[in-house]
Coordinates of C-alpha atoms in Angstrom, one line a residue:
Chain A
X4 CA 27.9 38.9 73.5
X5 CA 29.6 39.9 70.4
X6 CA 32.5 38.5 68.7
X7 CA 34.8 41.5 69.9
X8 CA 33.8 43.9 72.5
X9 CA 35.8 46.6 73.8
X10 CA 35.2 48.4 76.8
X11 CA 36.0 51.9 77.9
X12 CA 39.2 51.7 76.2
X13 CA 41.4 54.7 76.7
X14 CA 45.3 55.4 75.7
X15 CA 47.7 58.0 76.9
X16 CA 51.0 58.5 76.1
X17 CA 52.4 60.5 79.4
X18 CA 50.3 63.1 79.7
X19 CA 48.7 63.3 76.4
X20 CA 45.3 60.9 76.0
X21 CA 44.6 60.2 72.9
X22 CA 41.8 57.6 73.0
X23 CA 39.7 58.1 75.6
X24 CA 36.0 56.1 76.6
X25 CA 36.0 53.6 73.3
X26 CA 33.1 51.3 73.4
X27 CA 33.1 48.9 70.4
X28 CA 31.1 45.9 69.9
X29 CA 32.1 43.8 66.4
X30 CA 29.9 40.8 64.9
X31 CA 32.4 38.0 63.9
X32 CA 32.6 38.2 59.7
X33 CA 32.5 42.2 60.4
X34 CA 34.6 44.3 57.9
X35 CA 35.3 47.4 60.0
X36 CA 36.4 50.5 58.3
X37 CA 38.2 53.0 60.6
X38 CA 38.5 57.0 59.6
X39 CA 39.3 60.0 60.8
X40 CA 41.9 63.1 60.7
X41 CA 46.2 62.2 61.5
X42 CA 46.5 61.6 64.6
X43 CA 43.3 61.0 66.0
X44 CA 44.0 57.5 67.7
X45 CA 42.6 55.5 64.8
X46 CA 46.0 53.9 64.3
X47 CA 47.2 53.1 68.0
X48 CA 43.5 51.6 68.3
X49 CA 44.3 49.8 65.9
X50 CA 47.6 48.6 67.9
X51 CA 45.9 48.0 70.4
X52 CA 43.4 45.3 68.9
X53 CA 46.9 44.0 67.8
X54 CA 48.7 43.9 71.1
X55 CA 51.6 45.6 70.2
X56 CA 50.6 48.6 72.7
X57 CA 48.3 48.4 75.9
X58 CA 45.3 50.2 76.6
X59 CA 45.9 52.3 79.5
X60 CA 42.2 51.7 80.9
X61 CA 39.4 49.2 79.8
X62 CA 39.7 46.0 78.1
X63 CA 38.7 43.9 75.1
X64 CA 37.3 40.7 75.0
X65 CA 37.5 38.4 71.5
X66 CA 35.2 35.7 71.5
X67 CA 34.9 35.9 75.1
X68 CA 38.1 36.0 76.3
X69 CA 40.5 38.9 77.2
X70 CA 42.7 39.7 74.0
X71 CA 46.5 38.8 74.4
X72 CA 48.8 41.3 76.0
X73 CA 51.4 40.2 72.7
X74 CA 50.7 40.2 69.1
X75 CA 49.8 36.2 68.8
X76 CA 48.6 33.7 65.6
X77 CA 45.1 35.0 66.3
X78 CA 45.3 38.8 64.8
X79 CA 47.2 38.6 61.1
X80 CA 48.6 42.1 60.5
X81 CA 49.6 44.2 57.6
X82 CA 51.1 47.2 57.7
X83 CA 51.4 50.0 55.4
X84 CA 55.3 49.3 54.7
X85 CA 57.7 47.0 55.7
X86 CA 55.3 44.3 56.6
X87 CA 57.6 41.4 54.7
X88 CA 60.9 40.3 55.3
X89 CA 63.2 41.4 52.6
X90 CA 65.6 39.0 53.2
X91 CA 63.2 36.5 52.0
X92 CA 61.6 35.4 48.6
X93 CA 58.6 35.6 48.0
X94 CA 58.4 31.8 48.1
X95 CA 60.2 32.1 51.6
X96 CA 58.2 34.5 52.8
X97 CA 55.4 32.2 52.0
X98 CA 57.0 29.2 53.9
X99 CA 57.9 31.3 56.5
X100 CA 54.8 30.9 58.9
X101 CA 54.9 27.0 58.6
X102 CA 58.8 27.2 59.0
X103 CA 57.8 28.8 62.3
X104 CA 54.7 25.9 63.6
X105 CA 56.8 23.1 62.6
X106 CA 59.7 24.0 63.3
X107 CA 60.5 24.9 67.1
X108 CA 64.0 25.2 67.3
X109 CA 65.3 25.5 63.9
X110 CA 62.7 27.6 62.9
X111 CA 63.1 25.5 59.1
X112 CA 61.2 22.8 57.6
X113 CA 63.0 19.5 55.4
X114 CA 61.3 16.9 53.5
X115 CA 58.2 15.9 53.3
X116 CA 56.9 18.8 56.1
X117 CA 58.8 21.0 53.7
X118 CA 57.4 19.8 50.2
X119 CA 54.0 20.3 52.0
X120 CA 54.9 24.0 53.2
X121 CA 56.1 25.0 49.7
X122 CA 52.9 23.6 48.2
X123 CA 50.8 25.9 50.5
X124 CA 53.0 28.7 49.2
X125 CA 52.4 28.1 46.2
X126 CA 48.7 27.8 46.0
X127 CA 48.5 31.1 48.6
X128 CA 50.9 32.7 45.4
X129 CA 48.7 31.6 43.1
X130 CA 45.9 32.8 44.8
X131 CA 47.7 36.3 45.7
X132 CA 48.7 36.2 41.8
X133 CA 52.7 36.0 42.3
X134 CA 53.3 32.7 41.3
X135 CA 55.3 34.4 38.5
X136 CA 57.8 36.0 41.2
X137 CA 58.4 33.1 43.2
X138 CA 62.0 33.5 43.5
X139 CA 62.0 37.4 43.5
X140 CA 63.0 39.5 46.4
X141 CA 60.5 41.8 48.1
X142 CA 62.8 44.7 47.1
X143 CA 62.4 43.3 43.2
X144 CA 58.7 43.9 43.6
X145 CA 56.5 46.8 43.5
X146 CA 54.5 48.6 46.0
X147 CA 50.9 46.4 45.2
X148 CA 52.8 43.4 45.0
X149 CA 55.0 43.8 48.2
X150 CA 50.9 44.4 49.8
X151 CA 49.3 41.4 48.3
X152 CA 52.7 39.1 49.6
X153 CA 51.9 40.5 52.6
X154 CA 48.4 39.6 52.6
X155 CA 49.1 36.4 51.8
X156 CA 51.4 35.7 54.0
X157 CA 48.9 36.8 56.7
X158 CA 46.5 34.3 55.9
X159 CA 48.2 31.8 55.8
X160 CA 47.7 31.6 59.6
X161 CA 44.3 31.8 58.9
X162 CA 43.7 34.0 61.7
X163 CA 40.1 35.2 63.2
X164 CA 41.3 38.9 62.6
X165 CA 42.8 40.7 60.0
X166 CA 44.5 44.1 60.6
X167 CA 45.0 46.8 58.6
X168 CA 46.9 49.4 58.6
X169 CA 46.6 51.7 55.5
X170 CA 47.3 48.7 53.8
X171 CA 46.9 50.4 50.3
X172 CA 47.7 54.0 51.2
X173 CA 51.2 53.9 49.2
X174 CA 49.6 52.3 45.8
X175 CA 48.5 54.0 42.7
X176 CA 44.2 54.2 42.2
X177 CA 44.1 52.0 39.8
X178 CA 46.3 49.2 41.7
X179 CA 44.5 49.8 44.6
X180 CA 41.1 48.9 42.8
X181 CA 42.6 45.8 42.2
X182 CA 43.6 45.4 45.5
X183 CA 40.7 45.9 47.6
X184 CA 39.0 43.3 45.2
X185 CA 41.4 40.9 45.7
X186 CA 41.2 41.9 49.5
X187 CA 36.5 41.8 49.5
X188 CA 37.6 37.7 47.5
X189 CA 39.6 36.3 50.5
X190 CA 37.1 38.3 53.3
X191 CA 34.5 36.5 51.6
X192 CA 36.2 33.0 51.6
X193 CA 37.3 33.2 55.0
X194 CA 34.6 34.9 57.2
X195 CA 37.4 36.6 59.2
X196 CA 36.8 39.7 61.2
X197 CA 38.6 42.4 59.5
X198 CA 39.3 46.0 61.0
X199 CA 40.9 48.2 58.1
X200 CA 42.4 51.7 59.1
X201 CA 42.1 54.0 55.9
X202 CA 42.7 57.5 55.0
X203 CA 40.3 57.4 51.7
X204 CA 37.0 57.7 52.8
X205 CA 35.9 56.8 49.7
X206 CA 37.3 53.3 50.3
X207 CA 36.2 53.3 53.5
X208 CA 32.2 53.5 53.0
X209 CA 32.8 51.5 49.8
X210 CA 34.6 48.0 51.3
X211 CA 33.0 48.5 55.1
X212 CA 30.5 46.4 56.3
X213 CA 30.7 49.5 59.6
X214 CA 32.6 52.3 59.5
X215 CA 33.9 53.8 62.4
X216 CA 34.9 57.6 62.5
X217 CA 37.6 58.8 65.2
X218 CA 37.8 62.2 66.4
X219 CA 38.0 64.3 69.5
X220 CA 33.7 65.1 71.0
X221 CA 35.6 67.3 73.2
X222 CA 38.6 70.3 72.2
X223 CA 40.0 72.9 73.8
X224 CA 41.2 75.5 71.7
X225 CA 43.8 76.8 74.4
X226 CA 45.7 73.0 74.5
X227 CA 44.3 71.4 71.6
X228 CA 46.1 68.4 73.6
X229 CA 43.6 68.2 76.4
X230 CA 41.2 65.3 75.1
X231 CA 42.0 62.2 73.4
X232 CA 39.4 61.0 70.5
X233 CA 36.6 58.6 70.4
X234 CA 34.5 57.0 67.8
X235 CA 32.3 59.8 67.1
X236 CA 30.2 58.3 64.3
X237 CA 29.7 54.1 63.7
X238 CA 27.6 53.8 60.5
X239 CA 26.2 50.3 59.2
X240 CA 27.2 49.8 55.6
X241 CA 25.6 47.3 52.7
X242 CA 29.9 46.2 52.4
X243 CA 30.6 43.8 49.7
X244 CA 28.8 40.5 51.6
X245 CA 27.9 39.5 48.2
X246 CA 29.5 39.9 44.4
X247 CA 29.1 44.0 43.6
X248 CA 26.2 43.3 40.6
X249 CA 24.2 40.8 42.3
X250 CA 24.0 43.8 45.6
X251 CA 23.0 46.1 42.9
X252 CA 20.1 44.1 41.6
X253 CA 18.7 44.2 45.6
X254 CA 16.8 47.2 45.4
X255 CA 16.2 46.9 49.4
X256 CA 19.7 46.5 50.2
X257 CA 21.0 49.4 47.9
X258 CA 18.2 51.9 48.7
X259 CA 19.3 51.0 52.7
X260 CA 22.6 51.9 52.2
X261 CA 22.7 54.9 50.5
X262 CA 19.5 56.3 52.9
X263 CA 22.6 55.8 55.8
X264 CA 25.2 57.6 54.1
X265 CA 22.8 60.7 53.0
X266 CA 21.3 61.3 56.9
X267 CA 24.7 61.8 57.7
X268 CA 26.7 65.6 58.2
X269 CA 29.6 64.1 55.7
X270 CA 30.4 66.3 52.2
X271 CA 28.9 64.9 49.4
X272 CA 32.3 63.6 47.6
X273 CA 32.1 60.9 50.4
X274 CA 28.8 59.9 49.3
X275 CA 29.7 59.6 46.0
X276 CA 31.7 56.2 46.4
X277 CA 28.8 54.2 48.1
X278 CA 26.7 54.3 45.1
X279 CA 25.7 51.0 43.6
X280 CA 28.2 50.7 40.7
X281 CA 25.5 50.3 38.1
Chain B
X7 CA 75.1 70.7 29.0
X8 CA 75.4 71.4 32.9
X9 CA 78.6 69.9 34.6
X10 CA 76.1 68.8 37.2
X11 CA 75.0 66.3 34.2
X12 CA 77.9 65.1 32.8
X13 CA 78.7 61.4 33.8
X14 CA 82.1 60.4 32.1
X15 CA 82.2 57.4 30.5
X16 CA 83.3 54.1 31.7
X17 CA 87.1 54.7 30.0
X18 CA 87.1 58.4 31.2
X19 CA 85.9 56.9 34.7
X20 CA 88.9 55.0 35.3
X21 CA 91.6 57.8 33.4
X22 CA 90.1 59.9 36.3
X23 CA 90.3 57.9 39.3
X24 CA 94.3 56.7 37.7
X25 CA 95.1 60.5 37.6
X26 CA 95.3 61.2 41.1
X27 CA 97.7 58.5 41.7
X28 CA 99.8 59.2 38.7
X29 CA 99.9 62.9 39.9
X30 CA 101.2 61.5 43.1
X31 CA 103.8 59.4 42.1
X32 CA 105.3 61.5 39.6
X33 CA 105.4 64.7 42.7
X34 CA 107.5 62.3 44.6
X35 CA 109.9 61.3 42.0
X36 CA 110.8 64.6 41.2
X37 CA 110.8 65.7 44.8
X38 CA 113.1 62.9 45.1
X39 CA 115.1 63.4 42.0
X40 CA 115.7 67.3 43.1
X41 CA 116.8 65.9 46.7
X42 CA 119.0 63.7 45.3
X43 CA 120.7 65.7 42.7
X44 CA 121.8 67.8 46.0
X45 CA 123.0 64.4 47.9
X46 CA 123.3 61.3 45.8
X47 CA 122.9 59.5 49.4
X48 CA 120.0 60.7 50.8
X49 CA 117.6 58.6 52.6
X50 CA 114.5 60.7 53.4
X51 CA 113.0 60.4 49.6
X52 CA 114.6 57.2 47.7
X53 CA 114.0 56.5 44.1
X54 CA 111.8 54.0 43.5
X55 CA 114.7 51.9 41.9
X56 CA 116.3 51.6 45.3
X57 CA 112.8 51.3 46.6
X58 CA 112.3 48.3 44.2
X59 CA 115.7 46.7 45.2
X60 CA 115.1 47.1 49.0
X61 CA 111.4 45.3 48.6
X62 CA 112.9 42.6 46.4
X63 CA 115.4 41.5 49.0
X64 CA 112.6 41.3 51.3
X65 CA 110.6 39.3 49.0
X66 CA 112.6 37.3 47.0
X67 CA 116.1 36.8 48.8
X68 CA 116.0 34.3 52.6
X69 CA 117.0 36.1 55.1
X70 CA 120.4 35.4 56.4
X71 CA 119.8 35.1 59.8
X72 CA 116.1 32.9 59.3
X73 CA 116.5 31.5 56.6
X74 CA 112.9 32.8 55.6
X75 CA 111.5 35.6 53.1
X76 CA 110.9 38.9 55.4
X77 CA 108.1 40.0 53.7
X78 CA 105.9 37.3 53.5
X79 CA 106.7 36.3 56.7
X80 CA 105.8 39.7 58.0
X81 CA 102.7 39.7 56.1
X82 CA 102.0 36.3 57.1
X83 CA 101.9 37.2 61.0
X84 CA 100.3 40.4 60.6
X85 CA 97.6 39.4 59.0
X86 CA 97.2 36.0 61.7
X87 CA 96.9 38.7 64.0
X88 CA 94.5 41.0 62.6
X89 CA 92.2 38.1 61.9
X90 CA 92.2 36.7 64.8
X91 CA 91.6 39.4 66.4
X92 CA 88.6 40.4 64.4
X93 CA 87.3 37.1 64.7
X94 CA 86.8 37.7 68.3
X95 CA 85.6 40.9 68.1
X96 CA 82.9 39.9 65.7
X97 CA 81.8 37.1 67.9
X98 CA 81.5 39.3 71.1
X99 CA 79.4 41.8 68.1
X100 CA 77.0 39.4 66.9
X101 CA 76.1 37.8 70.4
X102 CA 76.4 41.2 72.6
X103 CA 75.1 43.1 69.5
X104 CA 72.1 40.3 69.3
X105 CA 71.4 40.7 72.8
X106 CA 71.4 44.6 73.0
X107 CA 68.9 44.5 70.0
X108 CA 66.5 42.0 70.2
X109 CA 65.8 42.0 74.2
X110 CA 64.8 44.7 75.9
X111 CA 66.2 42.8 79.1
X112 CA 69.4 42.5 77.1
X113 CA 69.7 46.6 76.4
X114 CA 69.1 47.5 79.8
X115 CA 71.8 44.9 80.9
X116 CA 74.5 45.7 78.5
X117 CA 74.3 48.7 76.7
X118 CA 75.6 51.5 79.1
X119 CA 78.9 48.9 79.9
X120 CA 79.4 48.5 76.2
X121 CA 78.5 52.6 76.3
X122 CA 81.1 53.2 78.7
X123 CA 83.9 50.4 77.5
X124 CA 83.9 51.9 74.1
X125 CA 85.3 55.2 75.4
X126 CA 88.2 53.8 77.1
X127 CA 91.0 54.5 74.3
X128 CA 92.1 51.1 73.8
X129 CA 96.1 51.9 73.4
X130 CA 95.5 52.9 77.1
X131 CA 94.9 49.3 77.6
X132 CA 97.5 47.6 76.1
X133 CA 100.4 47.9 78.8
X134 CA 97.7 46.2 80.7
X135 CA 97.3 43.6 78.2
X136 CA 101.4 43.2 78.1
X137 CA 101.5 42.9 82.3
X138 CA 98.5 40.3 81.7
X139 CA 99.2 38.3 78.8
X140 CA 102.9 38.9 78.7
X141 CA 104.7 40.2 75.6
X142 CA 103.1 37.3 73.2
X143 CA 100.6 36.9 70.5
X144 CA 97.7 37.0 73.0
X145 CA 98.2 40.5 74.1
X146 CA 98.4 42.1 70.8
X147 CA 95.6 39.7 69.2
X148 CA 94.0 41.0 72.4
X149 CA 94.6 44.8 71.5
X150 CA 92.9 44.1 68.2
X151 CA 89.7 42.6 69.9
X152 CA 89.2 44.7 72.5
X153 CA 89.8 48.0 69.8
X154 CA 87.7 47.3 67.3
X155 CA 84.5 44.7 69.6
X156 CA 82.9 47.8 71.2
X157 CA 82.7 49.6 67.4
X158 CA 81.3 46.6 66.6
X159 CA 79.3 45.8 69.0
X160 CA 77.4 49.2 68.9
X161 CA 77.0 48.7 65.2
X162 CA 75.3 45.7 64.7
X163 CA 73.4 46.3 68.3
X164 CA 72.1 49.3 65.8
X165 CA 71.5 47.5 62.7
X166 CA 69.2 45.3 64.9
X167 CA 67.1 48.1 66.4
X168 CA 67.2 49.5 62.5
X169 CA 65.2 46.8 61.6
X170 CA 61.7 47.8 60.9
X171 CA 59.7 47.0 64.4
X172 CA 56.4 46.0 62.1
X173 CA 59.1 42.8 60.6
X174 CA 58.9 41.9 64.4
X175 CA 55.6 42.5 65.0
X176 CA 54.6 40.7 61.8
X177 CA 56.8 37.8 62.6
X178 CA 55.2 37.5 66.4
X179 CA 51.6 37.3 64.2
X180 CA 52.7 34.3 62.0
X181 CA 53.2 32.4 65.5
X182 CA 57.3 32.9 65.9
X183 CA 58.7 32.5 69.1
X184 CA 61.4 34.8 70.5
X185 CA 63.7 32.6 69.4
X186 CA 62.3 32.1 65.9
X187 CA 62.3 35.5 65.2
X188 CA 66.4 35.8 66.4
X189 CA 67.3 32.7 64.5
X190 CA 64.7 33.9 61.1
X191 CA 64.1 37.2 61.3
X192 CA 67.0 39.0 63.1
X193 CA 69.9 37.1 62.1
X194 CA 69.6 36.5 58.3
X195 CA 69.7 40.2 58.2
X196 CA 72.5 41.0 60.8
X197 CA 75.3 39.0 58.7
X198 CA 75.6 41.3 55.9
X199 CA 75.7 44.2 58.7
X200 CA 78.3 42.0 60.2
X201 CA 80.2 42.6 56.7
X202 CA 79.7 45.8 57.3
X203 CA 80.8 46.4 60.7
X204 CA 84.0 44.3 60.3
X205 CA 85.2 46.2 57.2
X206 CA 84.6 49.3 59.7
X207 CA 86.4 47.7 62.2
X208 CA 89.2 47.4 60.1
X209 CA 90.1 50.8 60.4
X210 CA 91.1 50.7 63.5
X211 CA 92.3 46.9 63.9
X212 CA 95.1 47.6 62.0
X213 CA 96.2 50.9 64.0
X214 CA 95.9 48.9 67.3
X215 CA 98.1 45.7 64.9
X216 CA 100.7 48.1 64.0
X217 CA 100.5 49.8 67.4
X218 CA 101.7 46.5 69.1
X219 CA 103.6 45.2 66.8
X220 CA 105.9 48.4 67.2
X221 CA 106.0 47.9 70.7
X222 CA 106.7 44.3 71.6
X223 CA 107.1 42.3 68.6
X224 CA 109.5 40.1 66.4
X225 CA 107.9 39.8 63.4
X226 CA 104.9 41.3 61.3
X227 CA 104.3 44.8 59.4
X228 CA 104.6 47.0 62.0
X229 CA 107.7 45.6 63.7
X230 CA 109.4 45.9 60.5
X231 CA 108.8 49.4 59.3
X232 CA 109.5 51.0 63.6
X233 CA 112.6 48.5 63.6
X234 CA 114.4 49.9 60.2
X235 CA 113.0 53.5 61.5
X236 CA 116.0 53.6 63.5
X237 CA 118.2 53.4 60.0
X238 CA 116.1 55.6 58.4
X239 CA 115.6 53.2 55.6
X240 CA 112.8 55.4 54.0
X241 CA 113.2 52.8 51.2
X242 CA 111.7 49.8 52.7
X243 CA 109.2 51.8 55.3
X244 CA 107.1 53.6 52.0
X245 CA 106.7 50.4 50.4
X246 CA 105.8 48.5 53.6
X247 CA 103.0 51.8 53.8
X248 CA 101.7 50.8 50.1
X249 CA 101.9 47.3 51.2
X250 CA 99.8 47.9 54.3
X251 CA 97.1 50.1 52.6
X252 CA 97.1 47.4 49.5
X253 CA 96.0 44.7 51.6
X254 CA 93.9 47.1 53.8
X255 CA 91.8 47.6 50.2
X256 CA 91.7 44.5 49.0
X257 CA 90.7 42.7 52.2
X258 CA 87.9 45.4 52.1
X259 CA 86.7 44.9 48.1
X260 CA 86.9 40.8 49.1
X261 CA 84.4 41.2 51.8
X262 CA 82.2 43.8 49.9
X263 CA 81.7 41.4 47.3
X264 CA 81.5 38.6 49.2
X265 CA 78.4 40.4 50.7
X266 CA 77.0 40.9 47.3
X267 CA 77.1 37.5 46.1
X268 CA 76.3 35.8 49.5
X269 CA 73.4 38.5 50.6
X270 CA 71.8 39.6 47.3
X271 CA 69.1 40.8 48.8
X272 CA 70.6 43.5 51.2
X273 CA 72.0 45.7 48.0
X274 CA 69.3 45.7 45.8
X275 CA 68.4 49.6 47.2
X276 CA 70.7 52.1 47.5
X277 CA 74.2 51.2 49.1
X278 CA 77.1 52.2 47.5
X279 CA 80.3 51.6 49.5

């Protein structure tokens, strides 16, 4: 049994489906790339996995168990926007998730617990590169830096799954490079299970380890609302298991790769961005 | 250059804002002047000599019968009042408001009472209040609360469910506790919305203040300027209006920068009141 296995998952909203029949089956150490057009379900699925909606039919098991009915420790989260707390530092921010396990009632750490906590903020700034901004407010920062606080801050739970929600969507090319390196660095230390909704195919078949396409198999042109969407395509990727040159210097892995991407009915700029970067 | 471009300078900023005022004052003194060149006693537009006399016996000279200074004293128990009054309408905000935003439970409980409760035009209430609590400080402290708690209530009930819902969901993901995220999430950002919501509730706290004070009172702002009505002492009631409106501002400026040095954070974008 896989690490994550969803069944027959299917969503509506009143009368209007929008995921219907999902079957998904995720390795643990997986880093899931989700596509497809606005509004094709990719997002709520996404929700879903989180536990901030409920499937309307089917279920999903994580190693083993049924997933959480609530978003819990288990599933770190970042959203596109608004995924810090701007009444925070970025030190506080950082503290924040120890505040919370030590801290039951007060929901604040002192002394020694809270010399420990502000330690492991540090080192997770340092790691996130903000140890500059410590004592800056999120609204002092800018977009990639708000996104790599709120990375951080997600791991810091250390949780099995990482979600993400067009975590790089609102960030200038070259920023976002430098993000989704920073982003391949911690996947790799980890091992975490990482499902990362994207609108940039490009970065989709270039980070993924799988990508997932959503769209509707069935559409009726009279009430275009009749059908919800389903992964229509799930395509094994090289992903970035190993440092980008030393992938490139593996003939077999590099040739496998970019044979999947060519078989498949996309336009050719998408192939474009799983070339090995020479 | 466009006029749509031109920012005046910081000088020029405040000659502009003075003008309006000046403008003002100088229309009433020769409205005054002109009525008083007709009726060297008139009372309906005084000059703002007899203006300054009237407001310095007030101030500066006991009062005969209480030995005290009318002003201040009147100042004094207006203000007791108001903040009061406010106090308890910004407690029933913050825990009603809490309730209403964070729980789901808590909107389905309270928010079509607090709905309905703020329609009720409070002055409608306050012969209630006076048959109640009697003709005392508690019914008109009372008239402030319960005019100015459903306002607030709704408000910060708002500012709540204006919090981003991904800060909540976040929060649940770092392992918080329904209570965690009230206590470190939710209220950290309410107070500066509590700022907020009282300096709109001043409005109308001081309508419903002067509003009792006129009808059952011995003392305090309001009381003053409907007792001397019946004199038509023109010259203490327009200073007592400047008075109230000073005090309305500044009270408002103190807590608007009070929220920028306490909460920093919640005006680094935008806001300009």
């Amino acid at each position: 049994m896989s690490f994550l296995e969803a069944r027959r998952i299917s969503k509506s909203y009143g009368d209007a489906p929008i995921l219907e029949r999902v079957d998904l089956a995720v390795d643990e150490g997986s880093l899931v790339t989700i596509v497809g057009a606005s509004g094709c379900g990719k997002s709520t699925f996404l929700r879903i996995l989180l536990g901030q909606e409920q499937a309307t039919g089917g279920e999903i098991h994580v190693g083993g168990e049924v997933l959480a009915g609530e978003p819990d420790e288990g599933r770190g989260i970042v959203f596109q926007r608004y995924s810090v707390f701007p009444h925070l530092t970025v030190l506080g921010n950082l503290m924040l998730p120890d505040d919370f396990e030590g801290s039951r009632f007060v929901g604040r750490l002192f002394g020694v617990k809270r010399k420990a906590a502000r330690e492991r903020a540090e080192a997770m700034m340092e790691k996130i590169g903000l140890a500059h901004a410590a004592d800056r407010y999120p609204a002092q920062l800018s977009g990639g830096m708000q996104q790599r606080l709120a990375i951080g801050q997600a791991l810091l739970k250390r949780p099995r799954i990482l979600l993400l929600d067009e975590p790089f969507g609102a960030l200038d090319p070259g920023t976002r490079q430098d993000m989704q390196a920073m982003l391949i660095d911690l996947w790799r230390e980890t091992g975490m299970t990482v499902f990362m909704v994207t609108h940039d195919i490009q970065e989709a078949f270039h980070l993924g380890t799988r990508l997932l396409v959503f769209d509707k198999i069935r559409h009726d042109p009279q009430f275009p609302a009749a059908y919800g969407a389903t992964i229509t395509y799930d395509i094994p990727l090289r992903g970035q298991r190993q440092p980008a040159r030393e992938a490139a210097e593996d003939p077999a892995v590099s040739a496998g790769a970019a044979d999947d991407v060519r078989s498949l009915p996309f336009p050719a700029p998408f192939e474009r961005g799983d070339e090995p970067h020479a | 250059m466009r006029l749509i471009n031109q920012h005046p300078s910081r000088v020029w900023q405040v000659a502009l804002g003075a003008l309006p005022f000046a403008l003002a004052i100088v229309a009433y003194m020769i409205a005054s002047a002109i009525r008083r060149a007709d009726n060297p006693q008139d009372k309906l537009l005084p000059s703002l000599t007899s203006m300054g006399e009237a407001m310095y016996g007030l101030a500066f000279v006991a009062d005969r019968r209480t030995g005290g200074f009318i002003l201040w004293s009147d100042t004094l128990a207006s203000l007791e009042r108001l903040a009061i009054g406010i106090a308890i309408a910004a407690a029933f905000a913050i825990v009603f408001g809490a309730l209403i935003g964070i729980l789901p439970i808590g909107r389905a409980l309270f928010s079509p009472f607090v709905a309905a409760f703020s329609l009720i035009p409070p002055i409608t209430i306050l012969p209630i209040l006076f048959i109640v609590l009697g003709l005392g400080e508690a019914a008109k402290i009372g008239l402030v609360a319960i005019g100015t708690a459903p306002l607030m209530i709704r408000a910060l009930a708002q500012s709540v469910l204006d919090i981003p819902r991904e800060e909540i969901v976040k929060a649940q993901t770092l392992g918080a506790t329904t209570w965690q995220i009230a206590t470190r999430v939710v209220f950290p950002q309410l107070w500066p919305k509590l700022i907020l919501a009282i300096r709109l509730g001043l409005v109308p706290a001081w309508i419903f203040l002067i509003s009792a004070e006129a009808i059952a009172s011995t003392d305090g702002l309001g009381y003053r300027i409907f007792l001397v009505r019946r004199y038509l002492a023109m010259d203490v009631i327009l200073p007592y209006v400047v008075w109230i409106t000073l005090l309305a501002y500044v009270i408002d400026r103190a807590l608007a920068l009070f929220s920028r040095r306490v909460f920093p954070w919640a005006h680094l974008t935008g806001d300009a009141l």
